[in-house]
Coordinates of C-alpha atoms in Angstrom, one line a residue:
M27 CA 154.4 114.4 102.8
A28 CA 152.1 112.0 104.6
A29 CA 149.1 114.5 104.2
A30 CA 150.0 114.9 100.6
S31 CA 150.0 111.2 99.9
S32 CA 146.7 110.8 101.8
S33 CA 145.0 113.5 99.7
D34 CA 146.4 111.9 96.5
S35 CA 145.0 108.6 97.5
D36 CA 141.6 110.0 98.3
S37 CA 141.5 111.8 95.0
G38 CA 142.6 108.6 93.3
R39 CA 139.7 106.7 94.9
A40 CA 137.2 109.3 93.9
E41 CA 138.5 109.2 90.3
S42 CA 138.3 105.4 90.2
S43 CA 134.8 105.4 91.7
E44 CA 133.8 107.9 88.9
A45 CA 135.4 105.8 86.2
S46 CA 133.7 102.6 87.5
S47 CA 130.3 104.2 87.7
K48 CA 127.9 103.6 84.8
W49 CA 126.4 107.0 84.8
L50 CA 127.6 110.5 83.8
D51 CA 126.3 113.5 85.9
A52 CA 124.8 115.7 83.3
H53 CA 122.8 118.1 85.5
Y54 CA 121.5 118.7 89.1
D55 CA 119.3 121.6 90.1
P56 CA 117.8 121.3 93.6
M57 CA 115.8 124.5 92.9
A58 CA 114.1 123.5 89.8
N59 CA 110.7 123.6 91.4
I60 CA 109.3 120.5 89.6
H61 CA 106.8 118.6 91.7
T62 CA 105.4 115.6 89.7
F63 CA 105.3 111.7 89.5
S64 CA 106.4 109.2 86.9
A65 CA 103.0 109.0 85.0
C66 CA 103.4 112.8 84.3
L67 CA 106.9 112.6 82.7
E68 CA 107.3 111.9 79.0
L69 CA 110.1 112.2 76.5
A70 CA 109.1 112.9 72.9
D71 CA 110.2 114.5 69.6
L72 CA 107.5 117.1 69.8
H73 CA 108.6 119.1 66.6
G74 CA 109.9 116.2 64.5
D75 CA 113.4 117.6 64.4
G76 CA 115.2 114.7 66.2
E77 CA 115.6 116.8 69.4
Y78 CA 113.7 115.0 72.1
K79 CA 112.2 117.1 74.9
L80 CA 110.9 116.4 78.3
V81 CA 107.2 117.0 79.1
V82 CA 106.2 117.5 82.7
G83 CA 102.8 117.7 84.2
D84 CA 103.8 119.8 87.2
L85 CA 101.5 119.6 90.2
G86 CA 103.0 122.9 91.6
P87 CA 104.2 123.4 95.1
G88 CA 101.7 122.1 97.5
G89 CA 99.3 120.9 94.8
Q90 CA 98.7 124.6 93.8
Q91 CA 99.1 126.2 90.4
P92 CA 99.5 123.0 88.2
R93 CA 101.2 123.7 84.9
L94 CA 102.4 122.0 81.8
K95 CA 106.2 122.4 81.4
V96 CA 108.3 121.5 78.4
L97 CA 112.2 121.3 79.0
K98 CA 115.0 121.3 76.5
G99 CA 118.1 120.2 78.2
P100 CA 118.2 121.8 81.7
T101 CA 116.0 124.9 80.7
V102 CA 112.3 125.3 80.6
L103 CA 111.3 125.8 76.9
S104 CA 107.5 126.6 77.5
E105 CA 105.1 126.7 80.4
S106 CA 101.3 126.9 80.5
P107 CA 98.7 126.7 83.3
L108 CA 96.3 123.7 83.7
P109 CA 92.7 124.0 85.0
A110 CA 93.2 120.9 87.2
L111 CA 95.8 118.7 88.7
P112 CA 97.4 116.4 86.0
A113 CA 96.9 112.7 86.3
A114 CA 99.1 111.4 83.4
A115 CA 101.0 112.4 80.3
A116 CA 101.6 110.4 77.0
T117 CA 102.8 110.9 73.5
F118 CA 101.4 109.0 70.6
L119 CA 101.0 109.2 66.8
M120 CA 97.5 110.0 65.6
E121 CA 97.8 109.5 61.9
Q122 CA 100.2 108.1 59.2
H123 CA 100.5 111.2 57.2
E124 CA 103.9 113.1 57.0
P125 CA 105.4 114.7 58.8
R126 CA 105.2 112.1 61.5
T127 CA 105.0 114.4 64.5
P128 CA 103.7 112.8 67.7
A129 CA 100.9 114.4 69.7
L130 CA 101.0 115.1 73.4
A131 CA 98.0 114.0 75.5
L132 CA 97.7 115.3 79.1
A133 CA 94.9 113.9 81.4
S134 CA 93.6 116.5 83.9
G135 CA 90.3 116.2 85.7
P136 CA 87.6 114.8 83.4
C137 CA 89.4 116.0 80.3
V138 CA 92.3 114.9 78.0
Y139 CA 94.1 117.9 76.4
V140 CA 95.8 117.0 73.0
Y141 CA 98.7 119.2 71.7
K142 CA 100.5 119.1 68.4
N143 CA 103.6 121.2 68.1
L144 CA 103.0 122.4 71.6
R145 CA 99.7 124.0 70.5
P146 CA 96.2 123.0 71.6
Y147 CA 94.7 120.6 69.1
F148 CA 91.8 118.8 70.8
K149 CA 90.0 118.5 74.1
F150 CA 88.3 115.2 74.9
T151 CA 85.9 115.2 77.9
L152 CA 84.6 112.1 79.5
P153 CA 80.9 111.3 78.9
Q154 CA 78.6 112.5 81.6
L155 CA 77.1 110.0 84.1
P156 CA 73.4 109.8 84.9
P157 CA 72.7 111.7 88.1
N158 CA 71.1 110.2 91.2
P159 CA 67.3 110.4 90.8
L160 CA 66.6 111.2 94.3
E161 CA 69.1 114.0 94.2
Q162 CA 67.5 115.4 91.0
D163 CA 64.1 115.3 92.6
L164 CA 65.4 117.3 95.7
W165 CA 66.8 120.0 93.5
N166 CA 63.6 120.2 91.6
Q167 CA 61.7 120.7 94.8
A168 CA 64.3 123.4 95.8
K169 CA 63.7 125.0 92.4
E170 CA 59.9 125.2 93.1
D171 CA 60.7 126.5 96.7
R172 CA 58.9 123.5 98.2
I173 CA 61.8 122.8 100.7
D174 CA 64.2 125.1 102.5
P175 CA 68.0 124.9 102.3
L176 CA 68.3 123.2 105.8
T177 CA 65.9 120.4 104.8
L178 CA 67.8 120.1 101.4
K179 CA 71.0 119.7 103.2
E180 CA 69.8 117.0 105.7
M181 CA 68.2 115.0 102.9
L182 CA 71.3 115.2 100.7
E183 CA 73.4 113.9 103.6
G184 CA 71.1 111.0 103.9
I185 CA 71.4 110.2 100.2
R186 CA 75.2 110.4 100.4
E187 CA 75.4 107.9 103.3
K188 CA 73.1 105.3 101.7
A189 CA 72.9 105.6 97.9
E190 CA 75.1 103.7 95.6
V191 CA 75.1 106.5 93.0
P192 CA 77.4 109.2 94.3
L193 CA 76.4 112.8 94.5
S194 CA 77.2 115.5 91.9
V195 CA 79.8 118.1 92.5
Q196 CA 77.0 120.8 93.0
S197 CA 75.6 118.8 95.9
L198 CA 79.0 118.1 97.5
R199 CA 79.8 121.8 97.4
F200 CA 76.5 122.7 98.9
L201 CA 77.0 120.3 101.8
Q202 CA 80.4 122.1 102.6
L203 CA 78.8 125.5 103.0
E204 CA 77.9 127.3 106.2
L205 CA 74.2 127.8 107.1
S206 CA 74.4 131.5 106.1
E207 CA 75.7 130.7 102.7
M208 CA 73.2 128.0 101.7
E209 CA 70.3 130.2 100.6
A210 CA 72.4 132.2 98.2
F211 CA 74.0 129.0 96.7
V212 CA 70.5 127.4 96.2
N213 CA 69.1 130.6 94.5
Q214 CA 72.1 130.6 92.2
H215 CA 72.1 126.9 91.2
K216 CA 68.5 125.7 91.5
S217 CA 67.9 126.6 87.9
K218 CA 70.8 124.6 86.6
S219 CA 70.6 120.9 85.7
I220 CA 72.4 118.4 87.8
R221 CA 75.6 117.0 86.2
R222 CA 77.7 114.2 87.5
Q223 CA 81.2 113.9 86.0
T224 CA 83.9 111.4 86.6
V225 CA 87.6 112.1 86.4
I226 CA 90.6 110.4 84.8
T227 CA 92.9 108.5 87.2
S228 CA 95.3 106.8 84.9
M229 CA 96.3 106.8 81.1
T230 CA 98.5 104.9 78.7
T231 CA 98.7 104.1 75.0
L232 CA 97.9 101.0 73.0
K233 CA 99.1 100.3 69.3
K234 CA 96.3 100.4 66.9
N235 CA 97.1 97.7 64.4
L236 CA 100.9 97.5 64.1
A237 CA 103.7 96.8 66.5
D238 CA 106.1 99.2 65.1
E239 CA 107.6 101.9 67.2
D240 CA 106.2 104.6 65.0
A241 CA 102.7 103.1 64.6
V242 CA 99.4 104.8 65.3
S243 CA 98.3 104.4 68.9
C244 CA 95.1 104.6 70.9
L245 CA 94.7 106.3 74.3
V246 CA 93.5 104.1 77.2
L247 CA 91.9 105.9 80.0
G248 CA 91.1 104.7 83.6
T249 CA 88.3 106.7 85.3
E250 CA 87.1 107.2 88.8
N251 CA 83.9 105.4 87.8
K252 CA 85.7 102.0 87.7
E253 CA 85.8 102.0 83.9
L254 CA 88.5 101.6 81.2
L255 CA 88.0 103.5 77.9
V256 CA 89.9 103.0 74.6
L257 CA 89.8 106.1 72.3
D258 CA 90.1 106.3 68.6
P259 CA 93.4 108.3 67.8
E260 CA 91.8 110.4 65.1
A261 CA 88.1 110.9 66.0
F262 CA 88.5 110.5 69.7
T263 CA 85.4 108.4 70.0
V264 CA 85.2 105.5 72.5
L265 CA 86.2 102.3 70.8
A266 CA 85.9 100.0 73.8
K267 CA 84.6 100.2 77.3
M268 CA 85.5 97.8 80.2
S269 CA 84.2 97.7 83.8
L270 CA 86.4 96.9 86.8
P271 CA 85.5 96.1 90.4
S272 CA 87.6 99.0 91.7
V273 CA 89.3 102.3 90.6
P274 CA 92.3 101.7 88.4
V275 CA 95.5 103.6 89.3
F276 CA 98.2 102.0 87.2
L277 CA 97.9 100.6 83.7
E278 CA 100.1 98.3 81.5
V279 CA 99.1 97.4 78.0
S280 CA 100.7 95.0 75.4
G281 CA 99.6 94.1 71.9
Q282 CA 97.5 95.8 69.3
F283 CA 93.8 96.9 69.5
D284 CA 92.8 95.5 66.2
V285 CA 94.6 92.2 66.6
E286 CA 95.0 91.1 70.2
Y287 CA 95.9 92.9 73.4
R288 CA 96.3 92.4 77.1
L289 CA 95.6 95.0 79.7
A290 CA 96.7 94.9 83.3
A291 CA 95.1 97.3 85.8
A292 CA 96.2 97.9 89.3
C293 CA 93.3 99.1 91.4
R294 CA 92.8 100.8 94.7
N295 CA 91.3 97.6 96.4
G296 CA 94.9 96.0 96.2
N297 CA 94.2 93.7 93.2
I298 CA 95.4 93.6 89.6
Y299 CA 92.9 92.7 87.0
M300 CA 93.8 91.3 83.6
L301 CA 91.6 92.0 80.5
R302 CA 91.9 90.8 77.0
R303 CA 90.3 91.8 73.6
D304 CA 86.5 91.7 73.6
S305 CA 86.3 91.1 77.4
K306 CA 84.0 93.5 79.1
R307 CA 85.1 92.3 82.6
P308 CA 88.4 90.9 84.0
K309 CA 89.6 87.6 83.0
Y310 CA 92.3 87.0 85.8
C311 CA 92.9 88.6 89.1
I312 CA 96.0 89.0 91.1
E313 CA 95.3 89.5 94.9
L314 CA 98.1 91.5 96.6
S315 CA 98.7 91.5 100.3
A316 CA 99.3 95.3 100.2
Q317 CA 98.4 98.3 98.2
P318 CA 100.3 98.7 94.8
V319 CA 102.6 101.7 94.4
G320 CA 103.8 100.9 90.9
L321 CA 103.2 98.6 87.9
V322 CA 105.8 97.9 85.2
R323 CA 105.8 95.2 82.4
V324 CA 109.2 93.8 81.7
H325 CA 108.9 91.4 78.7
K326 CA 106.1 89.0 79.8
V327 CA 106.4 89.7 83.5
L328 CA 104.4 92.1 85.5
V329 CA 106.5 93.8 88.2
V330 CA 104.5 95.2 91.0
G331 CA 105.7 97.4 93.9
S332 CA 103.8 97.3 97.1
N333 CA 103.7 99.6 100.2
Q334 CA 105.3 96.7 102.2
D335 CA 108.6 97.7 100.6
S336 CA 108.8 94.8 98.2
L337 CA 108.9 94.1 94.5
H338 CA 106.9 91.1 93.1
G339 CA 107.0 89.5 89.7
F340 CA 103.8 87.9 88.2
T341 CA 102.8 86.2 85.0
H342 CA 99.8 87.4 83.1
K343 CA 97.8 84.6 84.7
G344 CA 98.5 85.7 88.2
K345 CA 101.3 83.2 89.2
R346 CA 104.0 84.7 91.5
L347 CA 107.4 84.3 90.2
W348 CA 109.6 86.0 92.7
T349 CA 109.7 88.6 95.5
V350 CA 112.5 91.0 96.4
Q351 CA 112.5 93.0 99.7
M352 CA 113.6 96.6 99.5
P353 CA 115.6 98.4 102.3
A354 CA 113.1 101.2 102.2
A355 CA 109.7 102.3 101.0
I356 CA 109.1 102.5 97.3
L357 CA 108.1 105.9 96.1
T358 CA 108.0 105.4 92.3
M359 CA 108.7 102.9 89.6
N360 CA 109.4 103.0 85.8
L361 CA 110.9 100.9 82.9
L362 CA 114.5 101.1 81.8
E363 CA 114.9 99.8 78.2
Q364 CA 118.3 99.7 76.6
R365 CA 117.4 98.6 73.0
S366 CA 121.0 98.4 71.7
R367 CA 121.7 95.5 74.2
G368 CA 118.2 94.1 74.5
L369 CA 117.9 95.0 78.1
Q370 CA 114.7 95.7 79.9
A371 CA 114.8 96.4 83.7
V372 CA 112.7 98.0 86.3
M373 CA 113.8 101.2 88.2
A374 CA 112.5 101.7 91.8
G375 CA 113.0 105.0 93.7
L376 CA 113.2 104.4 97.4
A377 CA 112.6 106.7 100.4
N378 CA 116.2 106.4 101.6
G379 CA 117.5 108.3 98.5
E380 CA 118.4 105.2 96.3
V381 CA 117.3 104.3 92.8
R382 CA 117.6 100.5 92.4
I383 CA 117.7 98.8 89.0
Y384 CA 116.5 95.2 88.8
R385 CA 116.3 92.6 86.0
D386 CA 113.9 90.1 87.5
K387 CA 115.1 89.6 91.1
A388 CA 118.8 90.4 90.2
L389 CA 120.1 93.8 91.3
L390 CA 121.9 95.5 88.4
S391 CA 122.8 99.0 89.8
V392 CA 122.2 101.3 92.7
I393 CA 122.2 105.2 92.2
R394 CA 122.4 107.3 95.3
T395 CA 120.7 110.8 95.1
P396 CA 120.9 113.8 97.5
D397 CA 117.0 113.6 98.0
A398 CA 114.4 111.0 97.7
V399 CA 113.3 110.5 94.1
T400 CA 109.6 110.9 93.3
S401 CA 109.5 110.4 89.5
L402 CA 111.7 108.5 87.0
C403 CA 111.9 108.6 83.2
F404 CA 114.5 106.8 80.9
G405 CA 114.9 107.3 77.2
R406 CA 116.2 109.6 74.5
Y407 CA 116.6 113.2 75.7
G408 CA 118.1 115.8 73.4
R409 CA 120.4 113.7 71.2
E410 CA 121.4 111.1 73.9
D411 CA 119.8 107.7 73.6
H412 CA 120.1 106.6 77.3
T413 CA 119.3 109.4 79.6
L414 CA 117.8 109.0 83.1
I415 CA 115.7 111.9 84.4
M416 CA 114.8 112.2 88.1
T417 CA 112.8 114.6 90.2
T418 CA 113.1 114.8 93.8
R419 CA 110.8 115.3 96.8
G420 CA 112.1 118.9 97.3
G421 CA 111.4 119.8 93.6
G422 CA 114.9 119.1 92.3
L423 CA 115.9 117.9 88.8
I424 CA 118.5 115.3 88.3
I425 CA 119.7 114.3 84.7
K426 CA 122.2 111.4 84.2
I427 CA 123.5 109.8 81.1
L428 CA 124.3 106.2 80.7
K429 CA 127.9 105.6 79.5
R430 CA 128.1 104.0 76.0
T431 CA 130.6 101.4 77.5
A432 CA 128.4 100.6 80.5
V433 CA 127.3 97.0 80.8
F434 CA 124.8 95.9 83.5
V435 CA 125.9 92.8 85.3
E436 CA 123.8 90.9 87.9
G437 CA 124.9 91.8 91.3
G438 CA 126.7 95.0 90.1
G439 CA 124.7 97.1 92.4
E440 CA 126.0 95.5 95.6
A441 CA 129.4 94.8 97.0
G442 CA 128.8 91.1 96.4
P443 CA 129.7 88.3 98.9
P444 CA 131.4 89.3 102.1
P445 CA 135.2 89.4 102.0
A446 CA 135.3 86.5 104.7
Q447 CA 133.8 84.2 102.1
A448 CA 136.9 84.5 99.9
M449 CA 139.3 83.7 102.8
K450 CA 140.8 80.3 103.0
L451 CA 140.0 78.4 106.2
N452 CA 142.8 77.2 108.4
M453 CA 142.1 73.4 108.0
P454 CA 143.8 71.0 110.5
R455 CA 146.1 68.3 109.2
K456 CA 144.6 64.9 108.6
T457 CA 145.0 62.7 111.5
R458 CA 145.6 58.9 111.5
L459 CA 142.1 58.4 113.0
Y460 CA 140.6 60.4 110.1
V461 CA 142.5 58.4 107.5
D462 CA 141.4 55.0 109.1
Q463 CA 137.8 56.1 109.2
T464 CA 137.8 57.2 105.6
L465 CA 139.1 53.8 104.6
R466 CA 136.5 52.1 106.6
E467 CA 133.8 54.1 104.9
R468 CA 135.0 53.2 101.4
E469 CA 135.2 49.5 102.3
A470 CA 131.9 49.1 104.1
G471 CA 130.0 52.0 102.7
T472 CA 127.1 49.8 101.4
A473 CA 126.6 48.1 104.8
M474 CA 126.8 51.3 106.7
H475 CA 124.1 52.9 104.4
R476 CA 121.8 49.9 104.8
T477 CA 122.2 50.1 108.6
F478 CA 121.4 53.8 108.5
Q479 CA 118.3 53.3 106.4
A480 CA 117.0 50.5 108.7
D481 CA 117.5 52.7 111.7
L482 CA 115.8 55.6 109.9
Y483 CA 112.8 53.5 108.9
L484 CA 112.5 52.1 112.4
L485 CA 112.5 55.7 113.8
R486 CA 109.7 56.8 111.3
L487 CA 107.7 53.7 112.3
R488 CA 107.8 54.5 116.0
A489 CA 107.0 58.1 115.4
A490 CA 104.0 57.1 113.3
R491 CA 102.8 54.7 116.0
A492 CA 103.1 57.3 118.7
Y493 CA 101.2 59.8 116.6
V494 CA 98.3 57.2 115.9
Q495 CA 98.2 56.4 119.6
A496 CA 98.0 60.1 120.6
L497 CA 95.1 60.6 118.1
E498 CA 93.2 57.5 119.3
S499 CA 93.5 58.6 122.9
S500 CA 92.9 62.2 122.1
L501 CA 96.0 63.3 123.9
S502 CA 96.9 65.9 121.2
P503 CA 96.6 69.3 122.8
V504 CA 96.1 71.1 119.3
S505 CA 92.8 71.4 117.4
A506 CA 92.7 69.2 114.2
T507 CA 90.3 71.6 112.4
A508 CA 91.6 74.4 110.4
R509 CA 88.4 76.3 111.1
E510 CA 89.1 76.8 114.8
P511 CA 92.9 76.8 115.5
L512 CA 93.0 76.1 119.3
K513 CA 95.6 74.8 121.7
L514 CA 94.8 73.2 125.1
H515 CA 97.1 72.5 128.1
A516 CA 95.9 71.1 131.5
V517 CA 97.8 71.3 134.8
V518 CA 96.7 69.5 138.1
Q519 CA 97.8 70.9 141.4
G520 CA 97.4 69.7 145.0
L521 CA 97.8 66.5 147.1
G522 CA 94.0 65.7 147.6
P523 CA 91.3 65.1 148.3
T524 CA 90.7 68.5 146.5
F525 CA 92.7 69.2 143.4
K526 CA 93.0 72.4 141.5
L527 CA 92.6 71.9 137.7
T528 CA 93.8 74.7 135.4
L529 CA 93.1 74.6 131.6
H530 CA 95.2 76.9 129.5
L531 CA 93.3 77.6 126.3
Q532 CA 95.0 79.6 123.5
N533 CA 93.8 80.8 120.1
T534 CA 96.7 80.2 117.6
S535 CA 95.3 82.1 114.7
T536 CA 97.0 85.2 113.5
A537 CA 94.2 87.7 113.3
R538 CA 90.7 86.1 114.0
P539 CA 89.2 86.0 117.5
I540 CA 87.0 83.1 118.5
L541 CA 83.7 83.4 120.4
G542 CA 81.0 81.1 121.5
L543 CA 83.0 78.1 122.9
L544 CA 82.1 75.7 125.7
V545 CA 84.3 73.5 128.0
C546 CA 82.7 70.2 129.2
F547 CA 84.1 67.6 131.6
L548 CA 83.3 63.8 131.3
Y549 CA 84.3 61.9 134.5
N550 CA 83.2 59.1 136.8
E551 CA 80.7 60.6 139.3
G552 CA 81.5 57.9 141.7
L553 CA 85.1 59.0 142.1
Y554 CA 85.1 62.7 141.4
A555 CA 82.9 65.7 142.0
L556 CA 83.2 69.0 140.1
P557 CA 81.4 72.4 140.8
R558 CA 80.4 72.6 137.2
A559 CA 80.4 70.1 134.6
F560 CA 80.6 72.7 131.8
F561 CA 81.1 76.4 131.5
K562 CA 81.3 79.0 128.7
V563 CA 84.7 80.3 127.5
P564 CA 85.3 84.1 127.0
L565 CA 86.3 85.8 123.8
L566 CA 89.7 84.3 122.8
V567 CA 92.0 87.0 121.4
P568 CA 94.7 85.6 119.1
G569 CA 98.0 84.9 120.8
L570 CA 96.9 85.2 124.4
N571 CA 96.9 82.3 126.9
Y572 CA 93.6 82.1 128.9
P573 CA 93.8 80.1 132.2
L574 CA 90.5 78.5 133.2
E575 CA 90.4 77.2 136.7
T576 CA 88.1 74.7 138.5
F577 CA 88.3 72.3 141.5
V578 CA 88.1 68.6 141.5
E579 CA 87.2 66.6 144.8
S580 CA 88.1 63.0 145.1
L581 CA 85.2 60.9 146.6
S582 CA 87.0 57.5 146.8
D583 CA 88.7 56.4 150.0
K584 CA 90.4 53.4 148.3
G585 CA 93.2 55.3 146.6
I586 CA 91.7 54.9 143.1
S587 CA 92.3 57.4 140.3
D588 CA 90.8 57.8 136.9
I589 CA 90.9 59.9 133.8
I590 CA 88.9 63.1 133.3
K591 CA 88.1 63.9 129.7
V592 CA 88.0 67.5 128.7
L593 CA 85.9 68.6 125.6
V594 CA 86.0 72.0 123.9
L595 CA 82.8 72.5 121.8
R596 CA 81.1 75.2 119.9
E597 CA 77.6 76.3 121.1
G598 CA 74.9 74.3 119.1
Q599 CA 77.2 71.6 118.0
S600 CA 77.9 68.2 119.3
A601 CA 81.1 67.3 117.7
P602 CA 84.1 68.5 119.8
L603 CA 86.6 70.9 118.4
L604 CA 89.3 69.7 120.9
S605 CA 89.7 67.0 123.4
A606 CA 92.2 66.0 126.0
H607 CA 92.5 63.2 128.8
I608 CA 93.7 64.2 132.2
S609 CA 95.2 61.5 134.4
M610 CA 94.2 62.4 137.9
P611 CA 96.8 61.6 140.7
V612 CA 95.9 59.4 143.7
S613 CA 94.6 61.5 146.7
E614 CA 97.3 61.5 149.4
G615 CA 94.9 62.4 152.1
L616 CA 92.4 59.7 151.5
A617 CA 95.1 57.1 151.0
A618 CA 96.7 58.0 154.3
A619 CA 93.3 57.7 156.1

């Protein structure tokens, strides 16, 4: 009976947990063999029949055999090979004519492949870049047999190390060959012209002239050549070109191309650049302390995930609004939009198998998966409006449906405050002394406050005077300049007439070493003698304590002591970076004599 009641309670808890969950488990296939990331997932009504399908730019196992897959429900509807690894996928409307069927754009290598009704429609190739003139000249010499393949390899390697313009694919392939294969490669390619081609790193869509959901959109491409291109949706010509200081990896766009738009580009140098209409170069820059791993726009806030396991919220002008620390590394990010309730939130897939949903810095929900999630996509799938699609690191496919009655509440993803916070404390009973003290504070509250304020002001005055006195006498052992953060501490040992003076010098900066410092002693030569009045300081590594030792000999036989002043200077400068006064003790040996 006890075992039966225990199993009943366990099943009851499982049922209550399932009922309290906001998600329905629609499908899970750990062997789906889908390897992709969030930029290559897209949900769209490809045939205009109201049946939304999932488009996947699949990298293939181990990055081999990339393919374009289209899924309807849990099954693969169509599959076609790709010539190169996919970089991004997007769906957009090219024209206003009926039927309003969206086109599918897939960025792969230097090309954008456009499909309509899952059939190839157009292929856009990035414009070729001018080749390196030195490289061109070398291949012309090889064409005329004026240099041998070994000399060609040596000179191409020199160009690759120093030239600002990168080498072409032809030269890079030549440099990878063995010595026995070079001559055949040169004979095969020396008659061909040098072509330098960049590739696409990121892609998104921008509304052309209307903000409607079914309005015509332009494609925005980020290239390996540190450029952003805006393409016309009908002629596929370049409408606008913008330059960036680094290669863009994540793009977020808002507005309309013909009216006004803002474009945020997260780049490989760890910065996010903001561009507006008619701006050829970035207007604002957000400097991150780590590399970005995701970029999502939630209303007017840019949410950035970094490889320091944290989410950051920024305005479009670069002001940091909030930061949330994650329990594990962030693998992927995407937007969750529930239009029926006006909700926009950010989803973050973590390395510990969790998917966390945040609205600003508030945690709304936590989804735990059997494997780490590498891509996320939320939207209409089939005929369900709110479907969450996830792919895992092992190639699995997870489909969950948001319940129609689900409501996201802030803090709903965590257990909330600890149970101890809701427990009432066992407070002791009020004693007679407590009651008398309370009455006294009520009657003489003003006088007690005035006395407290007077004592507080007196304490502040004494602290200020002591601080000024320490500055005037240079007794502060810490450098006052922000350029050279130093800390000095002196110790005098011995009874005399010879004392051992030890200076403890420390570099208090976090990462920058300090070099080229001198230590100088100012003292009364009639009372003391030092072996060296100054000496050089070695390289100071941040955080380490460096003891510098010297000896001081007392020359007076009258029991007189004085102050030795220690100065820390930089070579070539007269103003000290740090100074300290050392009160020398009276020499016991000479005093006794």
